[in-house]
Amino acid sequence: MAFAEFLPLDEKSLVEYIKHTPALASKLGNKFDDLQIREVGDGNLNFVYIVEGSTGSFVIKQALPYVRSIGESWPMTKERAYFEAVALKQHGHWCPDHVPEVYHFDRTMSLIGMRYLEPPHIILRKGLIAGTEYPLLAEHMSEYMARTLFCTSLLYHSTTEHKRAVAEFCGNVEMCRLTEQVVFSDPYKVSQYNRWNSPYLDADAEALREDNDLKLEIAELKSKFCERAQALVHGDLHIDSVMVTQDSTQVIDPEFAFYGPMGFDVGAFLGNLFLSFFSQDGHANQGNDRKACKEWILQTTEETWNLFQQKFVSLWNEHKNGSGEAYLPAIYNNDALLELVQRKFMKDLFHDTLGFGAAKMIRRIVGVAHVEDFESITDASKRADCERRALDFARMLLKERRKFEGISEVVSLVRKLN
C-alpha cells in the first residue's frame, strides 16, 4: 500500500500505513492488535499521532497543506515536512542527546515517524506556567545551540559545503515568508491578523506602530533574517519547541529551519524565557508568590547565554585548524588575534540575540500568535499589566541592545523593571 499521492491520514488509515512501512512496523515488533493511537496535535499546523504498542512506540507527524488552526483559507506548503526531517537529522547528528531520533520520512505523504518522548516529558512552556524548575535546562539548551549552530556554520564547513546546504534550505522559503510577516511586519502596521488584550493594550499597540526608532531597528533585523545565511537555525526555537523532564531536554518541531542568523535561535529561546518571567505574577496565588520561580528563570536565562558562549568558543578553539573557512588559520595565526576575532563575533551575536529575542516577545503580545503564559491568566487587567511590562522591556531592548555588554546587565535591568 504505497501512497502515490498525498492523503491526510486518520487513525484507521494510519494503521494500514504503519503495517506497510517496515521502518515503523519493526518498531512495534510487527504486532498491530493492541495498538493505541492518539491524535495530540495542539499546534497550528500539523496532525500529530502518538502510536503505542506492547513492544514499542513512536510519534507520527503529518504536515497539512494549510494552517490547521485556520483552515484551507490559509494554504501552507506541506514541503515543510521535508525540511523538518532534514533539520532533525542534521541537528540530531551534531547533538544526539537533545534531538529525537527520526525513524522514517515519507516526502509524498509529508510524514515523519520519530521517537516518542514518553511521560514525564512535558512541553517546557507548560512546565514553566505550572512553576516547575528544570535544573539542567541551561546546560542542555546551551549545548544544543552551541553544537548545532557552530557545526552548520563556516566556522566548521568550507564555503562549498555551506553554499550547497544553503541552496537546499532556500526551498523552505514559504515558512521563512511566514516568519517575515508575523515577526517583522504585522506587529508594526495595521493588520487583520494582529490581536492584543483590548482595550487594555490599545494605546500600547498604537504606540508601537508609531515608533520610528523601533521601525528602523526591526528593518535591520529583518534584513539579517532574510540575507544572512550564517548557520542552520531551528527557526522557531520558542519554549513550545522544547520538551523536558528533570534530566532530559529535547528540541522538536524545526519545520521553520533554514540557513539564517544564529541569534534568531538564541534570541527566540531567551526571549521566551523573558516572556515566561513577566507572566509569572499573573500565576501567583496565596500558596505560591512565584518569586523563587521568577528568580530561577532569570538565573537560567543568564546561565544559558554564558554557557552557550563558553561552549561555542570552545568548539571554535577545538576546530580552529579544521576545514572551516571563515577564519583561515594561515591568516588568524596567533592566539591574540584569534581572541580578538572571537570577541567581536560573540559581541555581534549577543546583540543579534537581544534584538531577535525582543522582536519575538513583541509579536507574541500584539501579533497573530500569542503564548499560553499570558493567555492563561484569567483576569484580563492583571494579564495586561504583565504583558505591558514585557512589551515595554522588549521595545527598549530592541532599540538599545547595542548598549549592553553582557547578559548580566540585561537580567539586572529586568529585575529592576519588575
JSON list of C-alpha atoms in Angstrom, two decimals, residues 244-374:
[
{"chain": "A", "resi": 244, "resn": "VAL", "atom": "CA", "xyz": [11.66, 18.47, 29.23]},
{"chain": "A", "resi": 245, "resn": "THR", "atom": "CA", "xyz": [11.89, 16.32, 32.33]},
{"chain": "A", "resi": 246, "resn": "GLN", "atom": "CA", "xyz": [14.14, 16.95, 35.31]},
{"chain": "A", "resi": 247, "resn": "ASP", "atom": "CA", "xyz": [17.02, 15.29, 33.46]},
{"chain": "A", "resi": 248, "resn": "SER", "atom": "CA", "xyz": [16.12, 15.37, 29.75]},
{"chain": "A", "resi": 249, "resn": "THR", "atom": "CA", "xyz": [15.77, 18.24, 27.26]},
{"chain": "A", "resi": 250, "resn": "GLN", "atom": "CA", "xyz": [14.62, 17.51, 23.69]},
{"chain": "A", "resi": 251, "resn": "VAL", "atom": "CA", "xyz": [14.20, 20.04, 20.88]},
{"chain": "A", "resi": 252, "resn": "ILE", "atom": "CA", "xyz": [11.35, 19.30, 18.45]},
{"chain": "A", "resi": 253, "resn": "ASP", "atom": "CA", "xyz": [9.47, 20.90, 15.51]},
{"chain": "A", "resi": 254, "resn": "PRO", "atom": "CA", "xyz": [12.17, 22.51, 13.32]},
{"chain": "A", "resi": 255, "resn": "GLU", "atom": "CA", "xyz": [9.81, 22.91, 10.35]},
{"chain": "A", "resi": 256, "resn": "PHE", "atom": "CA", "xyz": [10.86, 26.58, 10.01]},
{"chain": "A", "resi": 257, "resn": "ALA", "atom": "CA", "xyz": [14.53, 25.55, 9.66]},
{"chain": "A", "resi": 258, "resn": "PHE", "atom": "CA", "xyz": [16.71, 27.48, 7.22]},
{"chain": "A", "resi": 259, "resn": "TYR", "atom": "CA", "xyz": [20.18, 28.96, 6.95]},
{"chain": "A", "resi": 260, "resn": "GLY", "atom": "CA", "xyz": [19.87, 32.22, 8.86]},
{"chain": "A", "resi": 261, "resn": "PRO", "atom": "CA", "xyz": [21.38, 34.32, 11.66]},
{"chain": "A", "resi": 262, "resn": "MET", "atom": "CA", "xyz": [22.45, 32.35, 14.73]},
{"chain": "A", "resi": 263, "resn": "GLY", "atom": "CA", "xyz": [20.97, 35.00, 17.01]},
{"chain": "A", "resi": 264, "resn": "PHE", "atom": "CA", "xyz": [17.48, 34.17, 15.73]},
{"chain": "A", "resi": 265, "resn": "ASP", "atom": "CA", "xyz": [17.56, 30.81, 17.57]},
{"chain": "A", "resi": 266, "resn": "VAL", "atom": "CA", "xyz": [19.33, 32.01, 20.71]},
{"chain": "A", "resi": 267, "resn": "GLY", "atom": "CA", "xyz": [17.08, 35.09, 20.85]},
{"chain": "A", "resi": 268, "resn": "ALA", "atom": "CA", "xyz": [13.88, 33.07, 20.37]},
{"chain": "A", "resi": 269, "resn": "PHE", "atom": "CA", "xyz": [14.75, 30.86, 23.33]},
{"chain": "A", "resi": 270, "resn": "LEU", "atom": "CA", "xyz": [15.90, 33.65, 25.68]},
{"chain": "A", "resi": 271, "resn": "GLY", "atom": "CA", "xyz": [13.05, 35.98, 24.63]},
{"chain": "A", "resi": 272, "resn": "ASN", "atom": "CA", "xyz": [10.52, 33.28, 25.51]},
{"chain": "A", "resi": 273, "resn": "LEU", "atom": "CA", "xyz": [12.15, 32.78, 28.90]},
{"chain": "A", "resi": 274, "resn": "PHE", "atom": "CA", "xyz": [11.70, 36.53, 29.47]},
{"chain": "A", "resi": 275, "resn": "LEU", "atom": "CA", "xyz": [8.02, 36.24, 28.44]},
{"chain": "A", "resi": 276, "resn": "SER", "atom": "CA", "xyz": [7.61, 33.43, 30.97]},
{"chain": "A", "resi": 277, "resn": "PHE", "atom": "CA", "xyz": [9.26, 35.60, 33.63]},
{"chain": "A", "resi": 278, "resn": "PHE", "atom": "CA", "xyz": [6.93, 38.55, 33.01]},
{"chain": "A", "resi": 279, "resn": "SER", "atom": "CA", "xyz": [3.88, 36.26, 33.10]},
{"chain": "A", "resi": 280, "resn": "GLN", "atom": "CA", "xyz": [4.66, 34.72, 36.48]},
{"chain": "A", "resi": 281, "resn": "ASP", "atom": "CA", "xyz": [2.97, 37.45, 38.57]},
{"chain": "A", "resi": 282, "resn": "GLY", "atom": "CA", "xyz": [-0.29, 36.58, 36.80]},
{"chain": "A", "resi": 283, "resn": "HIS", "atom": "CA", "xyz": [0.01, 32.98, 38.01]},
{"chain": "A", "resi": 284, "resn": "ALA", "atom": "CA", "xyz": [0.95, 33.86, 41.61]},
{"chain": "A", "resi": 285, "resn": "ASN", "atom": "CA", "xyz": [-1.51, 32.96, 44.36]},
{"chain": "A", "resi": 286, "resn": "GLN", "atom": "CA", "xyz": [-1.56, 32.72, 48.15]},
{"chain": "A", "resi": 287, "resn": "GLY", "atom": "CA", "xyz": [0.11, 29.33, 48.05]},
{"chain": "A", "resi": 288, "resn": "ASN", "atom": "CA", "xyz": [2.92, 30.41, 45.74]},
{"chain": "A", "resi": 289, "resn": "ASP", "atom": "CA", "xyz": [4.03, 34.00, 45.09]},
{"chain": "A", "resi": 290, "resn": "ARG", "atom": "CA", "xyz": [6.25, 32.70, 42.21]},
{"chain": "A", "resi": 291, "resn": "LYS", "atom": "CA", "xyz": [9.22, 34.74, 43.45]},
{"chain": "A", "resi": 292, "resn": "ALA", "atom": "CA", "xyz": [11.52, 31.70, 43.56]},
{"chain": "A", "resi": 293, "resn": "CYS", "atom": "CA", "xyz": [10.41, 30.63, 40.09]},
{"chain": "A", "resi": 294, "resn": "LYS", "atom": "CA", "xyz": [11.00, 34.12, 38.67]},
{"chain": "A", "resi": 295, "resn": "GLU", "atom": "CA", "xyz": [14.49, 34.20, 40.11]},
{"chain": "A", "resi": 296, "resn": "TRP", "atom": "CA", "xyz": [15.20, 30.73, 38.70]},
{"chain": "A", "resi": 297, "resn": "ILE", "atom": "CA", "xyz": [14.06, 31.84, 35.21]},
{"chain": "A", "resi": 298, "resn": "LEU", "atom": "CA", "xyz": [16.41, 34.86, 35.30]},
{"chain": "A", "resi": 299, "resn": "GLN", "atom": "CA", "xyz": [19.33, 32.77, 36.55]},
{"chain": "A", "resi": 300, "resn": "THR", "atom": "CA", "xyz": [18.62, 30.20, 33.81]},
{"chain": "A", "resi": 301, "resn": "THR", "atom": "CA", "xyz": [18.48, 32.89, 31.13]},
{"chain": "A", "resi": 302, "resn": "GLU", "atom": "CA", "xyz": [21.83, 34.28, 32.24]},
{"chain": "A", "resi": 303, "resn": "GLU", "atom": "CA", "xyz": [23.39, 30.84, 32.59]},
{"chain": "A", "resi": 304, "resn": "THR", "atom": "CA", "xyz": [22.10, 29.72, 29.15]},
{"chain": "A", "resi": 305, "resn": "TRP", "atom": "CA", "xyz": [23.85, 32.59, 27.36]},
{"chain": "A", "resi": 306, "resn": "ASN", "atom": "CA", "xyz": [27.05, 32.30, 29.41]},
{"chain": "A", "resi": 307, "resn": "LEU", "atom": "CA", "xyz": [27.31, 28.53, 28.87]},
{"chain": "A", "resi": 308, "resn": "PHE", "atom": "CA", "xyz": [26.41, 28.91, 25.19]},
{"chain": "A", "resi": 309, "resn": "GLN", "atom": "CA", "xyz": [29.19, 31.46, 24.73]},
{"chain": "A", "resi": 310, "resn": "GLN", "atom": "CA", "xyz": [31.73, 29.27, 26.55]},
{"chain": "A", "resi": 311, "resn": "LYS", "atom": "CA", "xyz": [30.80, 26.14, 24.57]},
{"chain": "A", "resi": 312, "resn": "PHE", "atom": "CA", "xyz": [30.69, 27.93, 21.23]},
{"chain": "A", "resi": 313, "resn": "VAL", "atom": "CA", "xyz": [34.15, 29.47, 21.70]},
{"chain": "A", "resi": 314, "resn": "SER", "atom": "CA", "xyz": [35.49, 26.16, 22.99]},
{"chain": "A", "resi": 315, "resn": "LEU", "atom": "CA", "xyz": [34.24, 24.39, 19.80]},
{"chain": "A", "resi": 316, "resn": "TRP", "atom": "CA", "xyz": [35.87, 27.17, 17.78]},
{"chain": "A", "resi": 317, "resn": "ASN", "atom": "CA", "xyz": [39.22, 26.66, 19.56]},
{"chain": "A", "resi": 318, "resn": "GLU", "atom": "CA", "xyz": [38.96, 22.91, 19.13]},
{"chain": "A", "resi": 319, "resn": "HIS", "atom": "CA", "xyz": [38.38, 23.24, 15.36]},
{"chain": "A", "resi": 320, "resn": "LYS", "atom": "CA", "xyz": [40.45, 26.35, 14.59]},
{"chain": "A", "resi": 321, "resn": "ASN", "atom": "CA", "xyz": [42.75, 24.35, 12.30]},
{"chain": "A", "resi": 322, "resn": "GLY", "atom": "CA", "xyz": [39.91, 22.35, 10.74]},
{"chain": "A", "resi": 323, "resn": "SER", "atom": "CA", "xyz": [38.11, 22.74, 7.42]},
{"chain": "A", "resi": 324, "resn": "GLY", "atom": "CA", "xyz": [36.12, 25.85, 8.40]},
{"chain": "A", "resi": 325, "resn": "GLU", "atom": "CA", "xyz": [36.84, 28.71, 6.01]},
{"chain": "A", "resi": 326, "resn": "ALA", "atom": "CA", "xyz": [35.50, 31.77, 7.83]},
{"chain": "A", "resi": 327, "resn": "TYR", "atom": "CA", "xyz": [38.84, 32.46, 9.53]},
{"chain": "A", "resi": 328, "resn": "LEU", "atom": "CA", "xyz": [41.70, 30.74, 7.74]},
{"chain": "A", "resi": 329, "resn": "PRO", "atom": "CA", "xyz": [44.45, 29.60, 10.17]},
{"chain": "A", "resi": 330, "resn": "ALA", "atom": "CA", "xyz": [47.16, 30.97, 7.87]},
{"chain": "A", "resi": 331, "resn": "ILE", "atom": "CA", "xyz": [45.76, 34.47, 8.47]},
{"chain": "A", "resi": 332, "resn": "TYR", "atom": "CA", "xyz": [44.43, 34.18, 12.04]},
{"chain": "A", "resi": 333, "resn": "ASN", "atom": "CA", "xyz": [47.70, 32.64, 13.09]},
{"chain": "A", "resi": 334, "resn": "ASN", "atom": "CA", "xyz": [48.20, 33.75, 16.68]},
{"chain": "A", "resi": 335, "resn": "ASP", "atom": "CA", "xyz": [46.16, 33.44, 19.85]},
{"chain": "A", "resi": 336, "resn": "ALA", "atom": "CA", "xyz": [45.83, 37.19, 20.46]},
{"chain": "A", "resi": 337, "resn": "LEU", "atom": "CA", "xyz": [44.34, 37.76, 17.01]},
{"chain": "A", "resi": 338, "resn": "LEU", "atom": "CA", "xyz": [42.00, 34.77, 17.30]},
{"chain": "A", "resi": 339, "resn": "GLU", "atom": "CA", "xyz": [40.77, 36.07, 20.63]},
{"chain": "A", "resi": 340, "resn": "LEU", "atom": "CA", "xyz": [40.07, 39.50, 19.09]},
{"chain": "A", "resi": 341, "resn": "VAL", "atom": "CA", "xyz": [38.08, 37.89, 16.28]},
{"chain": "A", "resi": 342, "resn": "GLN", "atom": "CA", "xyz": [36.13, 35.68, 18.70]},
{"chain": "A", "resi": 343, "resn": "ARG", "atom": "CA", "xyz": [35.32, 38.60, 20.98]},
{"chain": "A", "resi": 344, "resn": "LYS", "atom": "CA", "xyz": [33.93, 40.63, 18.07]},
{"chain": "A", "resi": 345, "resn": "PHE", "atom": "CA", "xyz": [31.97, 37.66, 16.71]},
{"chain": "A", "resi": 346, "resn": "MET", "atom": "CA", "xyz": [30.36, 36.88, 20.09]},
{"chain": "A", "resi": 347, "resn": "LYS", "atom": "CA", "xyz": [29.58, 40.55, 20.77]},
{"chain": "A", "resi": 348, "resn": "ASP", "atom": "CA", "xyz": [27.75, 40.83, 17.44]},
{"chain": "A", "resi": 349, "resn": "LEU", "atom": "CA", "xyz": [25.96, 37.54, 18.10]},
{"chain": "A", "resi": 350, "resn": "PHE", "atom": "CA", "xyz": [24.94, 38.76, 21.56]},
{"chain": "A", "resi": 351, "resn": "HIS", "atom": "CA", "xyz": [23.40, 41.94, 20.15]},
{"chain": "A", "resi": 352, "resn": "ASP", "atom": "CA", "xyz": [21.63, 39.93, 17.42]},
{"chain": "A", "resi": 353, "resn": "THR", "atom": "CA", "xyz": [20.29, 37.63, 20.14]},
{"chain": "A", "resi": 354, "resn": "LEU", "atom": "CA", "xyz": [18.87, 40.56, 22.14]},
{"chain": "A", "resi": 355, "resn": "GLY", "atom": "CA", "xyz": [17.31, 42.12, 19.04]},
{"chain": "A", "resi": 356, "resn": "PHE", "atom": "CA", "xyz": [15.68, 38.95, 17.74]},
{"chain": "A", "resi": 357, "resn": "GLY", "atom": "CA", "xyz": [14.61, 37.99, 21.27]},
{"chain": "A", "resi": 358, "resn": "ALA", "atom": "CA", "xyz": [12.88, 41.35, 21.69]},
{"chain": "A", "resi": 359, "resn": "ALA", "atom": "CA", "xyz": [11.17, 41.03, 18.28]},
{"chain": "A", "resi": 360, "resn": "LYS", "atom": "CA", "xyz": [9.86, 37.60, 19.25]},
{"chain": "A", "resi": 361, "resn": "MET", "atom": "CA", "xyz": [8.49, 38.99, 22.53]},
{"chain": "A", "resi": 362, "resn": "ILE", "atom": "CA", "xyz": [6.70, 41.86, 20.79]},
{"chain": "A", "resi": 363, "resn": "ARG", "atom": "CA", "xyz": [5.00, 39.65, 18.21]},
{"chain": "A", "resi": 364, "resn": "ARG", "atom": "CA", "xyz": [3.63, 37.35, 20.95]},
{"chain": "A", "resi": 365, "resn": "ILE", "atom": "CA", "xyz": [1.80, 40.26, 22.59]},
{"chain": "A", "resi": 366, "resn": "VAL", "atom": "CA", "xyz": [0.41, 42.26, 19.65]},
{"chain": "A", "resi": 367, "resn": "GLY", "atom": "CA", "xyz": [0.66, 39.82, 16.71]},
{"chain": "A", "resi": 368, "resn": "VAL", "atom": "CA", "xyz": [-1.33, 36.85, 15.42]},
{"chain": "A", "resi": 369, "resn": "ALA", "atom": "CA", "xyz": [0.02, 34.04, 17.64]},
{"chain": "A", "resi": 370, "resn": "HIS", "atom": "CA", "xyz": [0.07, 34.56, 21.39]},
{"chain": "A", "resi": 371, "resn": "VAL", "atom": "CA", "xyz": [1.53, 32.50, 24.24]},
{"chain": "A", "resi": 372, "resn": "GLU", "atom": "CA", "xyz": [-0.26, 30.45, 26.85]},
{"chain": "A", "resi": 373, "resn": "ASP", "atom": "CA", "xyz": [1.88, 32.07, 29.58]},
{"chain": "A", "resi": 374, "resn": "PHE", "atom": "CA", "xyz": [-0.23, 35.23, 29.25]}
]
